Short mmCIF file of N, CA and C in Angstrom, two decimals:
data_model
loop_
_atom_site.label_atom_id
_atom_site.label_comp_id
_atom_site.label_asym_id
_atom_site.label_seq_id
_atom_site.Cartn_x
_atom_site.Cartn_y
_atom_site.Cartn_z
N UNK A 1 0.85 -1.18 0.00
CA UNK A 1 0.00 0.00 0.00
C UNK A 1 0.90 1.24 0.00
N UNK A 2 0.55 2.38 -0.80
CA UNK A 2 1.71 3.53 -1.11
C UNK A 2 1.31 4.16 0.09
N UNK A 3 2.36 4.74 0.82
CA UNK A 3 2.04 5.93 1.82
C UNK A 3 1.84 7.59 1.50
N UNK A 4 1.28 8.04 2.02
CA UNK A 4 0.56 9.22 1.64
C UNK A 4 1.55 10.62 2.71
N UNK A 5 1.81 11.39 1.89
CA UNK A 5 2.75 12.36 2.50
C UNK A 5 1.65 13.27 4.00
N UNK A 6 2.41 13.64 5.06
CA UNK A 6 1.37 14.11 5.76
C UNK A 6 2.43 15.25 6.78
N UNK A 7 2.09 16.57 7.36
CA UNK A 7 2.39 17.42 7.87
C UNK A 7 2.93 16.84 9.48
N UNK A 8 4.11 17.40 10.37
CA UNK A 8 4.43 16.97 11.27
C UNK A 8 4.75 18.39 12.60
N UNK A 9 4.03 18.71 13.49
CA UNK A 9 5.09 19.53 14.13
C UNK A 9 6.43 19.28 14.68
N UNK A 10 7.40 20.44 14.65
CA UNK A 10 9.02 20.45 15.53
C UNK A 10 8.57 20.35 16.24
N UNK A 11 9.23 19.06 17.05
CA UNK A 11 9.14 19.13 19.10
C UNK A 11 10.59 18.55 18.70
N UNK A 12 10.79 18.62 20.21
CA UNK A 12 11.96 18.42 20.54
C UNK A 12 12.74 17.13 20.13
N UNK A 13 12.19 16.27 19.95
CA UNK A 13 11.72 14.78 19.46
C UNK A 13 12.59 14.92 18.16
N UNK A 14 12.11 15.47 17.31
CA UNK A 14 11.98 15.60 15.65
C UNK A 14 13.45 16.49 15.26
N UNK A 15 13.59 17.70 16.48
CA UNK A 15 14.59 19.03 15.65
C UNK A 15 15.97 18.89 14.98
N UNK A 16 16.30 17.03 15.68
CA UNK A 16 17.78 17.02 15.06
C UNK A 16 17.35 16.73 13.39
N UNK A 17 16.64 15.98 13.36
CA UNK A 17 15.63 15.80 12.25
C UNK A 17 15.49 16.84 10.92
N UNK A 18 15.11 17.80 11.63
CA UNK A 18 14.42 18.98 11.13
C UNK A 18 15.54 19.46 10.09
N UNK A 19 16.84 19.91 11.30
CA UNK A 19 17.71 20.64 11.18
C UNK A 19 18.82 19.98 10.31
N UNK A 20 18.37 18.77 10.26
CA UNK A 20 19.32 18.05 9.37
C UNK A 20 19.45 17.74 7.84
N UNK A 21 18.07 18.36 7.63
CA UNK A 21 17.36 18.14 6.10
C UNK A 21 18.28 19.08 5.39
N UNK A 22 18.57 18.99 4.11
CA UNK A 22 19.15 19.49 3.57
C UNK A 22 18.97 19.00 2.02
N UNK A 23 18.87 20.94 1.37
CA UNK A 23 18.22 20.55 -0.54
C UNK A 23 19.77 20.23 -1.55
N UNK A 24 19.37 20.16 -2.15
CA UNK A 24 20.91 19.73 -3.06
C UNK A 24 21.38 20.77 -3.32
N UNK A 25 22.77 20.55 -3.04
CA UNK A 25 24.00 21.48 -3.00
C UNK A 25 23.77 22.48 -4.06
N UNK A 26 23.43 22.68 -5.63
CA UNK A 26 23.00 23.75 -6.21
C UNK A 26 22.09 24.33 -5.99
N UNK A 27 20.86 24.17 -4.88
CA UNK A 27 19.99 24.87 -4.66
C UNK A 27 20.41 25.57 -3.33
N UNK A 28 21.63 25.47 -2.65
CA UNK A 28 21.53 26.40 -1.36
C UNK A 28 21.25 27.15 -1.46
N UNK A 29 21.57 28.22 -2.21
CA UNK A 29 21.72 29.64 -2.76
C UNK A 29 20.44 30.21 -2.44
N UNK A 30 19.33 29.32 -3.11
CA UNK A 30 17.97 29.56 -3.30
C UNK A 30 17.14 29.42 -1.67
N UNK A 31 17.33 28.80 -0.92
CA UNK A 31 16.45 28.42 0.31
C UNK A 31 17.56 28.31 1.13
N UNK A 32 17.02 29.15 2.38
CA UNK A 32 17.44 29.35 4.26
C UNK A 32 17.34 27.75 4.61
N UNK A 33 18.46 27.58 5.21
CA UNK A 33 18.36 26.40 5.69
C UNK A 33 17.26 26.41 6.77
N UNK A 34 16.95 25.11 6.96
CA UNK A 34 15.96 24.86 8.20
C UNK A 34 16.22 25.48 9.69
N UNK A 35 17.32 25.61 10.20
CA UNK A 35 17.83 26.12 11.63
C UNK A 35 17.66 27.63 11.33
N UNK A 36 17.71 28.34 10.21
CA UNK A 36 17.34 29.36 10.51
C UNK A 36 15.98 29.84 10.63
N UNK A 37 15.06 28.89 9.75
CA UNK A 37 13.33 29.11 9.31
C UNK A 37 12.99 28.89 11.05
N UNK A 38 13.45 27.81 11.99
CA UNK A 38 12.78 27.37 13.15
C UNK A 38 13.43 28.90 13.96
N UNK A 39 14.87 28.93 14.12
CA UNK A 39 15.28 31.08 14.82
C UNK A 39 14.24 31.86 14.43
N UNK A 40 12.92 31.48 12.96
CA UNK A 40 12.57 33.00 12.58
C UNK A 40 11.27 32.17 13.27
N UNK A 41 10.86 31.51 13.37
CA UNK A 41 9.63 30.96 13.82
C UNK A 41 9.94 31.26 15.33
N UNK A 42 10.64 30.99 16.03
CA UNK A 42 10.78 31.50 17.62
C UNK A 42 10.66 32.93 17.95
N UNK A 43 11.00 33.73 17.01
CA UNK A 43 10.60 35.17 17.25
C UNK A 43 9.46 35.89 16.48
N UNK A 44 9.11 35.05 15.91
CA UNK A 44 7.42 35.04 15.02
C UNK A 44 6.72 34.35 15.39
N UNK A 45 6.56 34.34 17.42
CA UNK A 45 5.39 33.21 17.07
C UNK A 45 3.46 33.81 16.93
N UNK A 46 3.21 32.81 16.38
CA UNK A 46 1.46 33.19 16.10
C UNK A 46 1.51 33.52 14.58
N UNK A 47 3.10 33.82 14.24
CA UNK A 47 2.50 34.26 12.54
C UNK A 47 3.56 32.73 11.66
N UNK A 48 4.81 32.43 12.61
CA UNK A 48 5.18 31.69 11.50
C UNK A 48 4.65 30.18 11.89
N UNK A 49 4.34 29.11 10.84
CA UNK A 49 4.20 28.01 11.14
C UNK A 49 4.76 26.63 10.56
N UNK A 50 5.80 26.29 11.02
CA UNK A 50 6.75 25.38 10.49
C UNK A 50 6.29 23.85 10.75
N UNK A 51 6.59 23.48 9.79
CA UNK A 51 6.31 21.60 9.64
C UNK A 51 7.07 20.63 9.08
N UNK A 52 7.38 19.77 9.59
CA UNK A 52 7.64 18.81 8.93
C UNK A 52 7.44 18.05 7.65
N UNK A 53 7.84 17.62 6.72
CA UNK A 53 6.62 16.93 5.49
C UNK A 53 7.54 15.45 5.78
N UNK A 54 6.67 14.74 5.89
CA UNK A 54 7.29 12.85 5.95
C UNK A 54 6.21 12.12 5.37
N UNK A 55 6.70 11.16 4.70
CA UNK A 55 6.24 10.20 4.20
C UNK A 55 6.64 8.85 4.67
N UNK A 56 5.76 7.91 4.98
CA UNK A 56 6.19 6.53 5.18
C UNK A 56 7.17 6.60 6.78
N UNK A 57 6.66 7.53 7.45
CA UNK A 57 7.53 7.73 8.49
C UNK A 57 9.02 8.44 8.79
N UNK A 58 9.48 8.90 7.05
CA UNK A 58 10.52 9.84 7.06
C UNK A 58 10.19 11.55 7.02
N UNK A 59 11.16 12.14 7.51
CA UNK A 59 11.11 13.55 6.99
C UNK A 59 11.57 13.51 5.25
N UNK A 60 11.11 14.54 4.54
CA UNK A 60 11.76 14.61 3.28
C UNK A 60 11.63 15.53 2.84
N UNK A 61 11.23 16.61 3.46
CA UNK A 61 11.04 18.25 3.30
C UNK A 61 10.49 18.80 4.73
N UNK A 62 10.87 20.43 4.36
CA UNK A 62 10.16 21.00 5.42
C UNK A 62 9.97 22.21 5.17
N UNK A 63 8.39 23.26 5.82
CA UNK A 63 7.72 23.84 5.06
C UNK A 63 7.47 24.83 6.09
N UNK A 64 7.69 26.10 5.99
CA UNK A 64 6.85 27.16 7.40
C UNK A 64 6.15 27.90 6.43
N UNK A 65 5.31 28.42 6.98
CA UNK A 65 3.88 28.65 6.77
C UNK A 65 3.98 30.74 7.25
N UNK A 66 3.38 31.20 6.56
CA UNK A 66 2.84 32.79 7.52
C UNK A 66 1.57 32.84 7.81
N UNK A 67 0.85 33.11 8.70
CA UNK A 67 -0.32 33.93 8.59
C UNK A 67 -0.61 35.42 9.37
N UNK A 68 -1.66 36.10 8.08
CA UNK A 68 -1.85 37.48 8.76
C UNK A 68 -0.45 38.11 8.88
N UNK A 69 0.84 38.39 8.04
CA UNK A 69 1.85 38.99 8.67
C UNK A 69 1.59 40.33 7.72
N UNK A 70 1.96 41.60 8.61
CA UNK A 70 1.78 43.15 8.00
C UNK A 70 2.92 43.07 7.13
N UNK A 71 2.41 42.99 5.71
CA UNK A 71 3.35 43.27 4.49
C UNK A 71 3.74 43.54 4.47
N UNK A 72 3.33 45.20 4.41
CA UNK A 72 4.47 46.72 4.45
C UNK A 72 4.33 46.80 5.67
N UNK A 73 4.24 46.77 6.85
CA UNK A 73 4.53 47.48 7.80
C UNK A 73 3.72 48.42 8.47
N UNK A 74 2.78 48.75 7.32
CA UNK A 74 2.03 49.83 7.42
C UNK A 74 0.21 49.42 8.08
N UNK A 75 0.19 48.42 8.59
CA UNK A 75 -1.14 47.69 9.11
C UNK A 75 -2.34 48.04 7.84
N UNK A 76 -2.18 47.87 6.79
CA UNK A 76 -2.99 48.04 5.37
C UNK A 76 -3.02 46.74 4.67
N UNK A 77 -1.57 45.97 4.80
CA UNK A 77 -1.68 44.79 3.94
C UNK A 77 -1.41 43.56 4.73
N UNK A 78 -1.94 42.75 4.83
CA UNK A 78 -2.31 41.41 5.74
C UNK A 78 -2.35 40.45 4.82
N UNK A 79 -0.97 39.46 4.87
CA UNK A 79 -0.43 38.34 4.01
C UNK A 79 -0.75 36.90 4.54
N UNK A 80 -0.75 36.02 3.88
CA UNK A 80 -0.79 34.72 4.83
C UNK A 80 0.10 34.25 3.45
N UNK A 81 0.96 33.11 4.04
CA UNK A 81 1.59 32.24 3.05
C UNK A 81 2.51 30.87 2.61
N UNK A 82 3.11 30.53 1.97
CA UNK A 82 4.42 30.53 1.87
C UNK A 82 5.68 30.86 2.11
N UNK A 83 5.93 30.77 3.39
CA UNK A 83 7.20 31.88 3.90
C UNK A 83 8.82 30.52 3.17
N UNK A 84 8.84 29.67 3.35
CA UNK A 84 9.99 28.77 3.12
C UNK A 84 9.68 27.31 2.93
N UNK A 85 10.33 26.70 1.55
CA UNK A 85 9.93 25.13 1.04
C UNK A 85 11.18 24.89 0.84
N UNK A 86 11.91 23.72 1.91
CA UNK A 86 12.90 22.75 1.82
C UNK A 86 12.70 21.42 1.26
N UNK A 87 12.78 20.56 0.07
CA UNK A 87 12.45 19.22 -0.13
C UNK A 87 13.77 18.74 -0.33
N UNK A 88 14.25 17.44 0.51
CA UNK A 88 15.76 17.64 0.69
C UNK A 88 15.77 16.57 -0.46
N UNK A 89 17.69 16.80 -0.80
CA UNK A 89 18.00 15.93 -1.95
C UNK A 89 17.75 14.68 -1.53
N UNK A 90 17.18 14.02 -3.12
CA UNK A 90 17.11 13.23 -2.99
C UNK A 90 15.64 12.52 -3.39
N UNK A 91 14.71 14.20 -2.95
CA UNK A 91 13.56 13.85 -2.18
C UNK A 91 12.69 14.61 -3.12
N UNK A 92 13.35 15.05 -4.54
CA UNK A 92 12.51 15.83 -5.22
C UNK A 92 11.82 15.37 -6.39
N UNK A 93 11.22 16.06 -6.70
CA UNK A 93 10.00 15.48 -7.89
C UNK A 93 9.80 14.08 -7.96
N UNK A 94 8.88 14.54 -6.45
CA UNK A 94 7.71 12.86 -5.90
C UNK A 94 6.57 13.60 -5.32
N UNK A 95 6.35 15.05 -5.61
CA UNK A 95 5.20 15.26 -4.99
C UNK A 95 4.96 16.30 -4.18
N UNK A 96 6.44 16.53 -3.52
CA UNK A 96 6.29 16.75 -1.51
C UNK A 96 5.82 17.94 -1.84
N UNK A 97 6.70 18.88 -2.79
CA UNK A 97 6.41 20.70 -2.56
C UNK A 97 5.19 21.26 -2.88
N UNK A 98 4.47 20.08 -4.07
CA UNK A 98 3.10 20.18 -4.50
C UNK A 98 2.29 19.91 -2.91
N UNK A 99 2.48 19.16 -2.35
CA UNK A 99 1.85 18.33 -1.38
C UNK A 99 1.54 19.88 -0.65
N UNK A 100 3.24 20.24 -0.33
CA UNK A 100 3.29 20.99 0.93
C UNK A 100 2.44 22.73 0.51
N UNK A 101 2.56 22.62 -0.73
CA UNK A 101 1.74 24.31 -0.95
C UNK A 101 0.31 24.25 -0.93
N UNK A 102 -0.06 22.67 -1.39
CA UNK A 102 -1.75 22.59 -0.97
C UNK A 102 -1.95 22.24 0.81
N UNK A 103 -1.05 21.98 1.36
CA UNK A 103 -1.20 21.54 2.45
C UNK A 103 -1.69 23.31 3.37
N UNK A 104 -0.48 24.11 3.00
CA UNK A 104 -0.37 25.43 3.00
C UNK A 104 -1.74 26.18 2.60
N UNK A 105 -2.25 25.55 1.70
CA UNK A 105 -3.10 26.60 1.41
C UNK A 105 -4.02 26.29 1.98
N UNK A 106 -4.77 24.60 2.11
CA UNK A 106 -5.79 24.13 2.97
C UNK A 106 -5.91 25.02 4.17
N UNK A 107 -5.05 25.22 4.96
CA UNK A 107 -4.43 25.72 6.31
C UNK A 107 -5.28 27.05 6.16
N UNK A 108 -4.54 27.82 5.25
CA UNK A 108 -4.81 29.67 5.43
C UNK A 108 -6.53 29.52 5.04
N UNK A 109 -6.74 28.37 3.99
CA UNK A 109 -8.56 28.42 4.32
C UNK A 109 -9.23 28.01 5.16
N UNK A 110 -8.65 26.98 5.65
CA UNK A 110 -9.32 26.46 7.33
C UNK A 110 -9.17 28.27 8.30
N UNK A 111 -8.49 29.29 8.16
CA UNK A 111 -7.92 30.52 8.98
C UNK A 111 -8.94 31.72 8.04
N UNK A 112 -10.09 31.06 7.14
CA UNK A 112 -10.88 32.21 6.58
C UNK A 112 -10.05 32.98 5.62
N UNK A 113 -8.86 32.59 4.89
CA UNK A 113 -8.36 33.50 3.86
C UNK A 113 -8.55 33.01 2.70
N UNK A 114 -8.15 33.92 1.56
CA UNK A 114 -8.55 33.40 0.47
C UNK A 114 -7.10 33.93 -0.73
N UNK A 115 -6.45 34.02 -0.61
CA UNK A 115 -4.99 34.29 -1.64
C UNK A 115 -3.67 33.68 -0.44
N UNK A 116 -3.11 32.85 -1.18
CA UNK A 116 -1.63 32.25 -0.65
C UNK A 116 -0.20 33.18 -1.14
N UNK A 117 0.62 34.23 -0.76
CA UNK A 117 1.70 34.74 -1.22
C UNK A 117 2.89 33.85 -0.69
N UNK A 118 4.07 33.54 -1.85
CA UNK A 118 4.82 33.33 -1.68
C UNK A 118 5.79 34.28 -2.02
N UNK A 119 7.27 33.89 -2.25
CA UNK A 119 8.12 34.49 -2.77
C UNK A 119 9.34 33.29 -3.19
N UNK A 120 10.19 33.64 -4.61
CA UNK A 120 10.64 33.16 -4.96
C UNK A 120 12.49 33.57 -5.60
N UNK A 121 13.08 32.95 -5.85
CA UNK A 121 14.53 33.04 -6.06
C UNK A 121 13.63 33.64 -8.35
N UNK A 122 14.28 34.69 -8.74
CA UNK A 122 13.91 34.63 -10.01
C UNK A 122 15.24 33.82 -10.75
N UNK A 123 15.30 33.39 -11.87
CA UNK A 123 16.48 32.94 -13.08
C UNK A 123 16.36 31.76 -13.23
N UNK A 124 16.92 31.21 -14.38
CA UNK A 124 17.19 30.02 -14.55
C UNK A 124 17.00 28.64 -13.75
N UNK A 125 17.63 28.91 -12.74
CA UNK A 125 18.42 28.13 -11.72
C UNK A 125 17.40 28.29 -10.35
N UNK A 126 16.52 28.95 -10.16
CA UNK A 126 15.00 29.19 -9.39
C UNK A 126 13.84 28.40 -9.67
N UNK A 127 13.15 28.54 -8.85
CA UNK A 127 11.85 27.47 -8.86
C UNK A 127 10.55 28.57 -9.45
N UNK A 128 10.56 29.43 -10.15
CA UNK A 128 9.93 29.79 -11.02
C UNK A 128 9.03 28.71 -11.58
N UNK A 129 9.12 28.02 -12.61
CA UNK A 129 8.51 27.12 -13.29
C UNK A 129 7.36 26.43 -12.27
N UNK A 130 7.81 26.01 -11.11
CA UNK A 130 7.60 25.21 -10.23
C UNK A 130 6.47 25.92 -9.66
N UNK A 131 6.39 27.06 -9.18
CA UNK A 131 5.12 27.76 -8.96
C UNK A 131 4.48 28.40 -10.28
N UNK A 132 4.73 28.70 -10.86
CA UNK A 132 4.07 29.12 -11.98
C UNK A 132 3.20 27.61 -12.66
N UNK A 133 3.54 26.92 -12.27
CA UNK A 133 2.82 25.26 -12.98
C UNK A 133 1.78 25.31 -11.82
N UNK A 134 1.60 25.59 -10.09
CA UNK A 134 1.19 25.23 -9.32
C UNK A 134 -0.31 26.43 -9.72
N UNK A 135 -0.04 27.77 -10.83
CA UNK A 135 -1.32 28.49 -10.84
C UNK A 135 -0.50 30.12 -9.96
N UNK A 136 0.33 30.47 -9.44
CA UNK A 136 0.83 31.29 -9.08
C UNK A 136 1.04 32.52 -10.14
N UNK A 137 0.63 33.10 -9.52
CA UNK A 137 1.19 35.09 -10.50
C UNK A 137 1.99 35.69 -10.08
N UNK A 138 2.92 35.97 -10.77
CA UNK A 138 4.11 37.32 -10.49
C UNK A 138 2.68 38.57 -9.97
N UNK A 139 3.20 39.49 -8.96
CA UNK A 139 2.69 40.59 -8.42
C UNK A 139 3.24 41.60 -9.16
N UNK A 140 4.31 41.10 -9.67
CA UNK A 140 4.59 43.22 -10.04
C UNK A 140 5.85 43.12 -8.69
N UNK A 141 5.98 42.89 -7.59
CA UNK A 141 6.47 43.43 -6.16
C UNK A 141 7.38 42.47 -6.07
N UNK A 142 8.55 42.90 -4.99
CA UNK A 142 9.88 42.03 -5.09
C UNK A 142 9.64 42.48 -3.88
N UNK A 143 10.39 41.21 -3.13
CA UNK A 143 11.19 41.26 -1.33
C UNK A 143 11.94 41.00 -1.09
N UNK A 144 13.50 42.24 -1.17
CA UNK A 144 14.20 42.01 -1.39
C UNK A 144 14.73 41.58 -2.64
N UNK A 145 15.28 40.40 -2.95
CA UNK A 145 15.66 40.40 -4.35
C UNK A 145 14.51 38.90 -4.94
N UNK A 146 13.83 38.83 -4.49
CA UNK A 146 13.07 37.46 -4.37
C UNK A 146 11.60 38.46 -5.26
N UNK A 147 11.21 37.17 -6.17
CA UNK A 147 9.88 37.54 -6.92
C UNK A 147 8.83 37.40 -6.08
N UNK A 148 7.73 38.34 -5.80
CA UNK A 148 6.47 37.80 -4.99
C UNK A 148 5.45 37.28 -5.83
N UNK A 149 4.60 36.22 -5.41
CA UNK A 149 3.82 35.43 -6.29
C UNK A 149 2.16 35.20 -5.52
N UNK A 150 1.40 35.02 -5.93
CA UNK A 150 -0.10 35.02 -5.81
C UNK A 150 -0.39 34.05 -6.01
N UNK A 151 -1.49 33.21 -5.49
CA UNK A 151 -2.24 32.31 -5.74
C UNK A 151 -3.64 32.08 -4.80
N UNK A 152 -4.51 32.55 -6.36
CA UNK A 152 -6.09 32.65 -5.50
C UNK A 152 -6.45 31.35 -5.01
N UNK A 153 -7.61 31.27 -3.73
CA UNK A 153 -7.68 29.85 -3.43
C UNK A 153 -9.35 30.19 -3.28
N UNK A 154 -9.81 29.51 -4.37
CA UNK A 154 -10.94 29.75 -5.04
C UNK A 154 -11.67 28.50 -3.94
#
């Protein structure tokens, strides 16, 4: 029987785990390792939400989540999203990041929202394609040097 990918919280249990995942060596560039996503989740708590993704009882990615975070700064724009997608080598194109952005988005609609923002590495060598296949829109808006992306959740 195939096993079905499913969301996990960090406890203490899991973090060597967590922290150990790692994407293939040409993608560092592109994604914060995990030890830093769980530092930004300890001083974000209530907005960031980090998970595990395992299958069959392994980790094989890992995914934090935003909700409600003030865009600009300016208490006008209220984001929920995609904050960071790790699928470690090894572990890619089987599913997980698809898994983990619907998993993501289920979430912000179970929380009454209705648009998922991410942000992305732009060029060649970026996961462009990868959200843009998932239904995602370029905004027009950059963070930092990263593309911001849309996706209505109809």
């Amino acid at each position: 029987m195939p096993s079905s990918p499913y969301l996990q919280e960090i406890t203490p249990e899991n973090f060597e785990t967590a922290i150990g995942l790692r994407v293939r060596p040409d993608q560092e560039h592109l994604v914060d390792p995990v030890v830093k996503s769980l530092a930004e989740a300890f001083v974000h708590p209530g907005v960031a939400w980090p998970r595990l993704i395992c299958d069959d009882g392994e980790a094989v990615g890992f995914l934090m989540a935003f909700f409600d975070i003030d865009w600009t700064g300016e208490r006008t724009d209220f984001r929920s999203g995609l904050w960071r997608l790790n699928i470690a080598d090894g572990r890619q194109g089987r599913g997980y990041g698809r898994f983990a952005v619907r998993s993501v988005a289920d979430e912000i609609r179970r929380r009454g929202g209705t648009r998922l923002t991410t942000t992305w590495h732009p060029g060649p060598d970026g996961p462009t394609g990868f959200y843009r296949a998932l239904g995602f829109r370029p905004t027009g808006e950059t963070s930092g040097s990263q593309t911001v992306g849309v996706l209505e959740l109809d």
